[in-house]
Amino acid sequence: MSSNPNQPAQGQAQSSGSQRIGVLRETFPLEKRVATVPEVVEKLIKLGFSVSIESGAGEAANCSDDAYRAAGAEVLPNAAAVWAAADIVFKVRPPSTEEVALMREGQILIDFIWPAQNPELMQQLAAKKVTVLAIDALPRTLSRAQKMDALTSMAGVSGYRAVIEAANAFGRYFNGQITAAGKVPPAKVFIAGAGVAGLSAIGTAAGLGAIVRANDTRAEVADQVTSLGGEFVKVDYEEEGSGGGGYAKVMSEGFQAAQRQMYAQQAKDVDIIITTALIPGKPAPKLITAEMVESMKPGSVIVDMAAEQGGNCELTVPNEAVVRHGVTIIGYTDLASRLAKQSSTLYATNLLRLTEELCKAKDGVAVVNMEDDAIRGLTVVKDGAITWPAPPIAQAPKPAPKPAAAPVEQKKGGHGHGSSGPLPAKTLAIIFAVAAVAFWFIGAYAPAAFLGHFTVFILACFIGYMVVWNVTPALHTPLMSVTNAISSIIAIGALVQIAPPDTAGSGRPDELIRWLAFAAIVLTAVNMFGGFAVTRRMLAMFQK
């Protein structure tokens, strides 16, 4: 008798000692994301867990209950049933007071918590004696934590969506066009803040054909901005803006004054401004003043990605798009939710990677290892005890510098063995004297026809050394066009040898010279065409 193909997976997940993961329908206003998707449910079951989904949890993200059932999950009718059945709960938004009331001792909650902004919630969770892993508290400086970094995933989606919202509100093309009705100039976009969201916005706006400019307090992101097709606008004030954990720091008043002056200049010139400046746990800095908005061209657009924390623009209204002084100011706080399917898939994958770290044995049991730097950083409540903030991660000791090589003692009147410095004057004089004698001997006894060829050979060797051999080997491939030019000179010389000018007494070349010249033409042709092919492939690597 055949069985349901999902039964083995469910049987594995429900084996003795395994835990159940519960996924809830988000109740936060405008939230459309869901904490896991059917594709990830199958992988969670392979780790040994069973999965329960609240009915309708994924509807807004185009994930139906039937799709979850097909993946092996159990669909429960309401949130209370999920809280009662689950040992581990996945969520997107911080739990409400009503949801905290449904929790029971010993449960594990994995979620965006924002412990610095929600001290009362932290106390409520601790009172329930649960363990809470705040995905927003992940130590982002750990390279192995990148696969779990949901903040980066959501910021990338939000940056992309910010450009789409700006394009929707803007009254022109992003890319410049020349039509029968006239010329349309490209849109000018200025992006304040070149973090993950800002870089995503830069790449999207540049891809749509806009002229993109960006600024950030961290000077090291300038190359990233340029690589994505933007222009980095520097503030005329020297101060380093890198903060801890990959974030920018709060800058001095002098820097902020110079920055405001630069923003005022950009506001008058650009068509769209996208602001992304936000430091966790702090109110959003005011970068765009009402005067700057008034100075912008009618029809311009501002997308304030920091609206949820007060906004970077003085005139931003959270969750609304308003028009002030002819400028549309978009303060949506649900940018990631506006691409619910994509955001949910990325977030679910981040939680899957975290679950793999918690369940290395793949036996369906999550172990919160406080000795693991990444897990310790995530854990804000452990069995009812508040463990946030985590202690600083110990930095790996820097490798000891290698001892400098002892200088080689020089012999008197010359260089020691192994020295790579220039030859002494006495040695050079001897070499030139020997060479002069050799050239005199050849000139005195060699035939006149040989002297011409020999002179050309010596000059060719000298030119070849200076042009090719004297170049750093790392640059040989980028300089393939130069070597092609030299190859063309060789090809011309070979052609002359195959068919010499018909001058009196020139005669026909012997067969050996003819075949050598033919071989030279073949080899230089291969080198020339191969060089251009390699150069083209190298240039293609840097094209979008």
XYZ file of C-alpha atoms in Angstrom:
544
model
C 0.000 0.000 0.000
C 1.544 3.343 -1.046
C 1.969 6.119 1.484
C 1.986 9.908 1.274
C 5.434 11.096 0.125
C 5.471 13.599 2.962
C 4.990 10.968 5.642
C 8.633 9.849 5.959
C 9.754 13.410 6.466
C 7.075 13.996 9.063
C 7.906 10.770 10.781
C 11.549 11.779 10.924
C 10.672 15.206 12.278
C 8.412 13.782 14.963
C 10.904 11.243 16.240
C 11.552 10.988 19.937
C 13.204 14.068 21.421
C 12.785 16.297 18.375
C 11.397 19.815 18.713
C 8.605 21.608 16.891
C 9.073 24.949 15.140
C 6.059 27.242 15.042
C 5.534 30.073 12.555
C 2.942 32.746 13.279
C 0.891 35.124 11.193
C 2.257 38.634 11.734
C -0.211 41.041 13.379
C 1.867 44.223 13.125
C 0.142 46.824 10.908
C 1.196 46.705 7.219
C 3.435 43.667 7.824
C 3.154 41.127 4.983
C 6.254 39.026 5.575
C 6.263 35.538 7.045
C 9.131 33.958 8.976
C 9.514 30.902 6.752
C 8.453 29.724 3.294
C 7.530 26.254 1.978
C 10.924 25.740 0.331
C 12.652 26.245 3.679
C 10.132 24.116 5.601
C 11.408 21.060 3.719
C 14.973 21.823 4.831
C 13.926 22.354 8.448
C 12.265 18.950 8.417
C 15.471 17.388 7.072
C 17.217 18.791 10.167
C 14.855 16.684 12.281
C 12.317 19.338 13.311
C 8.579 19.297 12.823
C 6.929 22.515 11.657
C 3.570 24.085 12.491
C 2.173 27.078 10.596
C -0.694 29.313 11.616
C -3.369 29.249 8.950
C -3.023 32.192 6.596
C 0.456 33.108 7.854
C 1.917 33.276 4.354
C -1.029 34.553 2.345
C 0.327 38.097 2.003
C 3.660 36.655 0.810
C 2.008 34.375 -1.774
C 2.585 31.245 0.325
C -0.628 29.275 0.638
C -1.574 26.822 3.380
C -1.631 24.053 0.771
C 1.967 24.838 -0.208
C 3.031 24.516 3.439
C 1.152 21.209 3.762
C 2.824 19.905 0.604
C 6.211 20.777 2.110
C 5.416 18.700 5.210
C 4.205 21.333 7.675
C 1.130 21.088 9.895
C -1.287 24.000 9.493
C -2.965 25.032 12.785
C -6.089 27.194 12.991
C -4.866 30.061 15.198
C -1.912 31.620 17.008
C -2.828 30.092 20.379
C -2.546 26.593 18.894
C 0.888 27.388 17.442
C 2.189 28.837 20.719
C 0.888 25.786 22.592
C 2.509 23.270 20.207
C 5.841 24.934 19.414
C 9.149 24.564 21.220
C 10.778 27.152 18.932
C 8.881 30.107 17.468
C 9.935 32.042 14.359
C 8.640 35.599 13.959
C 9.420 38.747 12.014
C 8.163 41.593 14.215
C 8.648 41.794 18.010
C 5.851 39.981 19.884
C 2.942 42.009 21.189
C 1.814 41.919 24.826
C -0.939 39.484 23.850
C 1.572 37.182 22.154
C 3.924 37.272 25.140
C 1.006 36.156 27.321
C 0.703 32.992 25.172
C 4.348 32.002 25.692
C 5.365 29.267 28.091
C 8.510 28.582 30.078
C 11.371 26.993 28.154
C 10.325 28.130 24.686
C 12.850 29.636 22.255
C 11.838 32.760 20.328
C 13.829 33.821 17.246
C 12.791 37.236 16.054
C 13.625 40.891 15.492
C 13.542 42.222 19.075
C 15.514 45.525 19.096
C 16.391 45.201 22.812
C 17.724 48.772 23.113
C 14.416 50.228 21.923
C 12.162 47.755 23.800
C 13.278 47.499 27.452
C 9.730 46.749 28.678
C 9.395 43.885 26.205
C 12.705 42.487 27.447
C 11.372 42.445 31.017
C 8.149 40.723 29.907
C 10.104 38.028 28.047
C 12.429 37.470 31.002
C 9.422 37.055 33.302
C 8.194 34.231 31.069
C 11.522 32.395 31.567
C 12.039 31.871 27.863
C 15.134 32.053 25.665
C 15.148 34.818 23.063
C 17.485 35.108 20.082
C 17.294 38.600 18.572
C 18.268 38.323 14.930
C 19.044 42.065 14.942
C 21.721 41.551 17.627
C 23.877 39.298 15.430
C 27.571 40.277 15.616
C 28.002 41.456 12.031
C 31.789 41.616 12.309
C 32.011 37.798 12.285
C 32.513 36.512 8.760
C 30.746 33.225 9.548
C 27.675 35.178 10.683
C 27.018 36.662 7.248
C 24.764 33.775 6.220
C 22.508 34.583 9.210
C 22.530 38.362 8.756
C 18.852 39.182 8.274
C 19.501 42.910 8.754
C 21.603 42.936 5.602
C 19.025 40.890 3.701
C 16.169 43.210 4.632
C 18.222 46.355 4.038
C 19.080 45.222 0.521
C 15.400 44.657 -0.298
C 14.432 48.006 1.233
C 17.070 49.900 -0.767
C 15.819 48.368 -3.994
C 12.194 49.118 -3.152
C 13.028 52.719 -2.210
C 14.190 53.367 -5.782
C 11.060 51.715 -7.183
C 8.855 53.927 -4.985
C 10.825 56.986 -6.101
C 10.424 56.014 -9.760
C 6.691 55.571 -9.247
C 6.321 59.054 -7.744
C 8.722 60.761 -10.170
C 7.239 62.293 -13.295
C 9.983 61.411 -15.773
C 12.160 58.610 -17.072
C 15.178 57.646 -14.993
C 17.323 57.164 -18.080
C 17.899 59.891 -20.618
C 16.194 59.473 -23.972
C 16.167 61.205 -27.326
C 12.755 60.998 -28.995
C 11.021 62.631 -31.935
C 9.286 64.891 -29.417
C 12.542 66.065 -27.875
C 15.348 65.134 -25.515
C 14.663 63.799 -22.013
C 17.575 64.303 -19.577
C 18.423 61.479 -17.146
C 17.200 61.805 -13.572
C 19.718 62.844 -10.927
C 19.572 60.775 -7.741
C 21.374 61.577 -4.495
C 21.628 58.854 -1.845
C 22.523 59.856 1.720
C 24.219 56.900 3.346
C 26.054 54.107 1.535
C 25.397 51.186 3.839
C 23.745 48.003 2.597
C 20.449 49.756 1.802
C 22.241 52.704 0.190
C 24.444 50.507 -1.984
C 21.396 48.525 -3.087
C 19.677 51.791 -4.008
C 22.768 53.003 -5.885
C 22.957 49.847 -7.987
C 19.227 49.923 -8.745
C 19.127 53.614 -9.698
C 22.257 53.311 -11.845
C 20.769 50.244 -13.527
C 17.688 52.287 -14.430
C 19.931 54.831 -16.147
C 19.962 57.666 -13.611
C 22.942 59.840 -12.714
C 23.670 58.662 -9.171
C 25.578 60.461 -6.439
C 26.079 59.255 -2.887
C 27.656 60.305 0.372
C 28.627 58.483 3.542
C 30.592 59.376 6.646
C 32.787 56.305 6.070
C 35.404 57.160 3.481
C 36.142 53.488 2.746
C 32.802 53.012 0.943
C 33.783 55.445 -1.831
C 35.176 52.629 -3.986
C 31.992 50.589 -3.489
C 29.874 53.527 -4.624
C 32.013 53.982 -7.736
C 31.965 50.267 -8.564
C 28.150 50.326 -8.613
C 28.034 53.194 -11.093
C 27.677 56.096 -8.669
C 29.752 59.163 -7.879
C 30.952 59.606 -4.306
C 30.395 63.163 -3.052
C 32.891 63.979 -0.324
C 32.202 66.349 2.553
C 34.802 69.104 2.755
C 35.754 68.177 6.316
C 38.299 65.618 7.471
C 36.876 63.169 10.018
C 36.662 59.389 10.069
C 33.082 58.107 10.401
C 33.469 54.356 10.883
C 31.771 53.043 14.008
C 31.608 49.635 15.631
C 29.850 46.639 14.115
C 29.944 47.942 10.557
C 27.817 51.013 11.323
C 28.654 54.695 11.036
C 29.224 56.740 14.170
C 27.747 60.044 15.283
C 29.881 62.777 13.750
C 31.139 66.020 15.299
C 29.192 69.273 14.991
C 31.807 70.661 12.594
C 31.400 67.724 10.253
C 27.619 67.892 10.451
C 27.660 71.591 9.499
C 29.836 70.872 6.443
C 27.603 67.927 5.578
C 24.441 70.060 5.732
C 26.039 72.584 3.394
C 26.826 69.825 0.895
C 23.301 68.398 1.194
C 21.839 71.867 0.556
C 23.841 72.105 -2.686
C 22.738 68.643 -3.817
C 19.078 69.344 -2.983
C 19.032 72.243 -5.436
C 20.499 70.151 -8.247
C 19.076 66.621 -7.997
C 15.617 65.255 -8.736
C 15.455 62.452 -6.157
C 16.938 62.106 -2.674
C 16.982 58.768 -0.828
C 18.068 58.915 2.817
C 19.244 55.804 4.677
C 21.086 57.278 7.679
C 20.221 55.378 10.854
C 22.281 54.250 13.843
C 20.652 51.420 15.868
C 19.276 52.572 19.210
C 19.382 56.266 18.302
C 16.865 58.645 16.694
C 17.368 59.177 12.986
C 19.604 62.221 12.311
C 17.925 65.149 10.549
C 19.782 65.552 7.276
C 17.219 67.266 5.026
C 15.759 70.465 6.434
C 12.534 72.181 5.407
C 14.611 74.863 3.658
C 16.357 72.191 1.566
C 12.991 70.728 0.573
C 11.759 74.163 -0.452
C 14.860 74.670 -2.609
C 14.240 71.475 -4.613
C 12.690 71.541 -8.067
C 8.920 71.006 -8.280
C 8.154 67.351 -8.929
C 11.207 66.123 -7.031
C 10.968 63.125 -4.695
C 12.423 62.281 -1.279
C 12.294 58.686 0.012
C 13.044 58.652 3.750
C 14.079 55.127 4.697
C 14.566 56.141 8.346
C 10.928 57.215 8.784
C 10.240 54.527 11.421
C 12.801 56.175 13.728
C 11.686 59.754 13.118
C 13.062 60.246 9.629
C 16.068 61.989 8.093
C 13.839 64.728 6.667
C 12.135 67.273 8.894
C 8.897 67.041 6.887
C 8.596 63.231 6.768
C 5.300 61.711 7.925
C 5.729 57.996 8.844
C 3.719 55.560 6.705
C 2.561 58.324 4.357
C 3.558 59.997 1.103
C 2.997 63.739 1.436
C 3.642 66.704 -0.870
C 5.433 69.706 0.586
C 6.583 72.677 -1.512
C 5.873 70.643 -4.647
C 8.140 67.790 -3.440
C 6.766 64.303 -2.751
C 8.149 62.982 0.550
C 7.712 59.222 0.994
C 7.916 57.947 4.565
C 6.853 54.323 4.149
C 8.064 52.069 6.969
C 7.172 48.798 5.246
C 9.517 48.901 2.249
C 10.708 45.326 2.796
C 7.096 44.130 3.168
C 6.249 45.659 -0.204
C 8.341 42.834 -1.673
C 6.900 40.291 0.747
C 7.752 37.117 -1.166
C 11.369 38.091 -1.742
C 11.865 39.394 1.794
C 10.251 36.323 3.352
C 12.431 33.973 1.313
C 15.631 35.757 2.325
C 14.591 35.999 5.978
C 13.571 32.341 6.052
C 16.963 31.375 4.635
C 18.741 33.428 7.313
C 16.734 31.652 10.034
C 17.491 28.289 8.415
C 21.226 28.981 8.613
C 20.832 29.981 12.250
C 18.890 26.790 12.939
C 21.689 24.774 11.363
C 24.102 26.402 13.824
C 21.760 25.574 16.725
C 21.277 21.981 15.562
C 24.662 20.779 14.358
C 23.720 17.166 15.107
C 20.686 17.383 12.774
C 18.600 15.581 15.383
C 15.791 18.112 15.665
C 17.043 19.603 18.939
C 18.262 23.192 19.152
C 21.160 23.866 21.514
C 21.888 27.482 22.481
C 25.653 27.341 22.900
C 26.743 30.425 24.841
C 30.384 29.632 24.047
C 29.742 30.362 20.367
C 30.398 34.065 19.703
C 27.641 34.354 17.089
C 25.011 32.568 19.214
C 26.075 34.460 22.337
C 25.651 37.765 20.529
C 22.175 36.779 19.343
C 20.965 35.600 22.744
C 19.352 38.494 24.619
C 17.390 36.385 27.138
C 18.546 32.936 28.345
C 16.097 30.895 30.418
C 14.579 34.058 31.861
C 17.849 35.905 32.503
C 18.571 39.010 30.409
C 21.963 38.487 28.757
C 21.974 41.587 26.567
C 24.255 43.274 25.726
C 26.752 40.567 24.923
C 30.363 41.069 26.006
C 32.742 42.330 23.302
C 34.104 39.622 21.054
C 37.760 38.932 21.728
C 39.807 39.879 18.714
C 42.216 37.308 17.358
C 45.810 38.271 18.133
C 47.634 39.811 15.249
C 50.448 37.660 13.858
C 53.865 38.681 15.060
C 55.758 40.671 12.434
C 58.429 38.746 10.652
C 61.938 39.749 11.675
C 63.649 41.912 9.126
C 66.241 40.110 7.087
C 69.760 40.899 8.118
C 71.476 43.122 5.553
C 74.031 41.365 3.435
C 77.460 42.671 4.078
C 79.038 44.130 0.991
C 82.512 43.221 0.059
C 84.927 46.021 -0.314
C 84.772 47.405 -3.805
C 81.681 45.446 -4.851
C 78.424 43.779 -3.800
C 78.074 40.681 -1.731
C 76.507 37.486 -3.031
C 72.739 37.726 -3.336
C 72.732 41.518 -3.640
C 70.210 42.824 -6.153
C 71.424 46.406 -6.268
C 72.967 48.107 -9.302
C 76.326 46.937 -10.516
C 79.319 48.974 -9.400
C 80.900 51.385 -11.865
C 84.034 49.259 -12.265
C 82.057 46.149 -13.305
C 79.949 48.170 -15.769
C 83.108 49.612 -17.329
C 84.560 46.124 -17.834
C 81.309 44.860 -19.429
C 81.133 47.821 -21.817
C 84.805 47.408 -22.737
C 84.339 43.709 -23.545
C 81.206 44.485 -25.576
C 83.020 47.231 -27.512
C 85.873 44.855 -28.384
C 83.366 42.189 -29.506
C 81.509 44.691 -31.712
C 84.806 45.943 -33.225
C 85.847 42.374 -34.007
C 82.496 41.627 -35.682
C 82.621 44.901 -37.646
C 86.161 44.276 -38.832
C 85.700 40.707 -40.099
C 81.949 40.153 -40.757
C 80.442 40.626 -44.255
C 78.751 43.941 -44.954
C 75.307 42.313 -45.421
C 75.582 40.673 -41.997
C 76.343 43.972 -40.258
C 72.990 45.465 -41.283
C 71.035 42.499 -39.964
C 73.123 42.352 -36.802
C 72.524 46.047 -36.077
C 68.764 45.588 -36.498
C 68.904 42.538 -34.200
C 70.732 44.429 -31.441
C 68.320 47.358 -31.641
C 65.335 44.981 -31.597
C 66.678 43.279 -28.479
C 67.162 46.620 -26.763
C 63.694 47.910 -27.683
C 62.044 44.619 -26.731
C 63.726 44.648 -23.326
C 62.790 48.251 -22.576
C 59.159 47.917 -23.741
C 58.225 44.412 -22.597
C 60.747 42.912 -20.212
C 61.017 46.101 -18.203
C 57.253 46.040 -17.441
C 56.010 44.447 -14.200
C 54.875 40.865 -15.024
C 51.501 41.544 -13.339
C 50.775 44.113 -16.051
C 51.617 41.947 -19.047
C 48.027 40.869 -19.711
C 46.497 44.382 -19.373
C 49.227 45.609 -21.717
C 48.398 42.994 -24.320
C 47.668 45.752 -26.837
C 51.239 47.011 -26.470
C 52.696 43.575 -27.072
C 50.395 43.287 -30.091
C 52.005 46.421 -31.512
C 55.440 44.812 -31.155
C 54.117 41.625 -32.760
C 52.915 43.646 -35.728
C 56.455 44.994 -36.222
C 57.749 41.413 -36.257
C 55.061 40.449 -38.768
C 56.078 43.299 -41.091
C 59.714 42.244 -40.870
C 58.781 38.652 -41.693
C 56.764 39.772 -44.702
C 59.781 41.706 -45.984
C 61.939 38.594 -45.628
C 59.431 36.433 -47.527
C 59.093 38.926 -50.368
C 62.069 41.328 -50.264
C 61.951 44.527 -52.343
C 62.934 43.952 -55.950
C 66.163 45.901 -55.901
C 69.234 45.266 -57.968
C 71.217 42.351 -56.650
C 68.723 41.469 -53.961
C 68.087 38.000 -55.302
C 65.606 35.534 -53.822
C 65.822 34.548 -50.156
C 66.881 30.991 -49.469
C 64.268 28.480 -48.370
C 65.356 28.505 -44.690
C 64.765 32.256 -44.353
C 61.465 31.940 -46.210
C 60.144 29.238 -43.835
C 61.416 31.040 -40.732
C 59.632 34.192 -41.864
C 56.452 32.207 -42.507
C 56.618 30.677 -39.003
C 57.124 34.157 -37.530
C 53.990 35.421 -39.278
C 51.922 32.485 -38.001
C 53.110 32.872 -34.405
C 52.646 36.636 -34.296
C 49.156 36.278 -35.789
C 48.228 33.837 -33.008
C 49.685 36.202 -30.420
C 47.897 39.254 -31.813
C 44.419 37.741 -32.176
C 44.747 35.865 -28.902
C 45.831 39.053 -27.165
C 42.805 40.971 -28.359
C 40.516 38.104 -27.321
C 42.009 38.036 -23.812
C 41.750 41.818 -23.514
C 38.086 41.726 -24.566
C 37.307 39.063 -21.981
C 39.032 41.084 -19.270
C 37.039 44.196 -20.148
C 33.812 42.159 -20.135
C 34.488 41.169 -16.526
C 34.089 44.796 -15.463
C 30.926 45.447 -17.454
C 27.455 45.098 -15.938
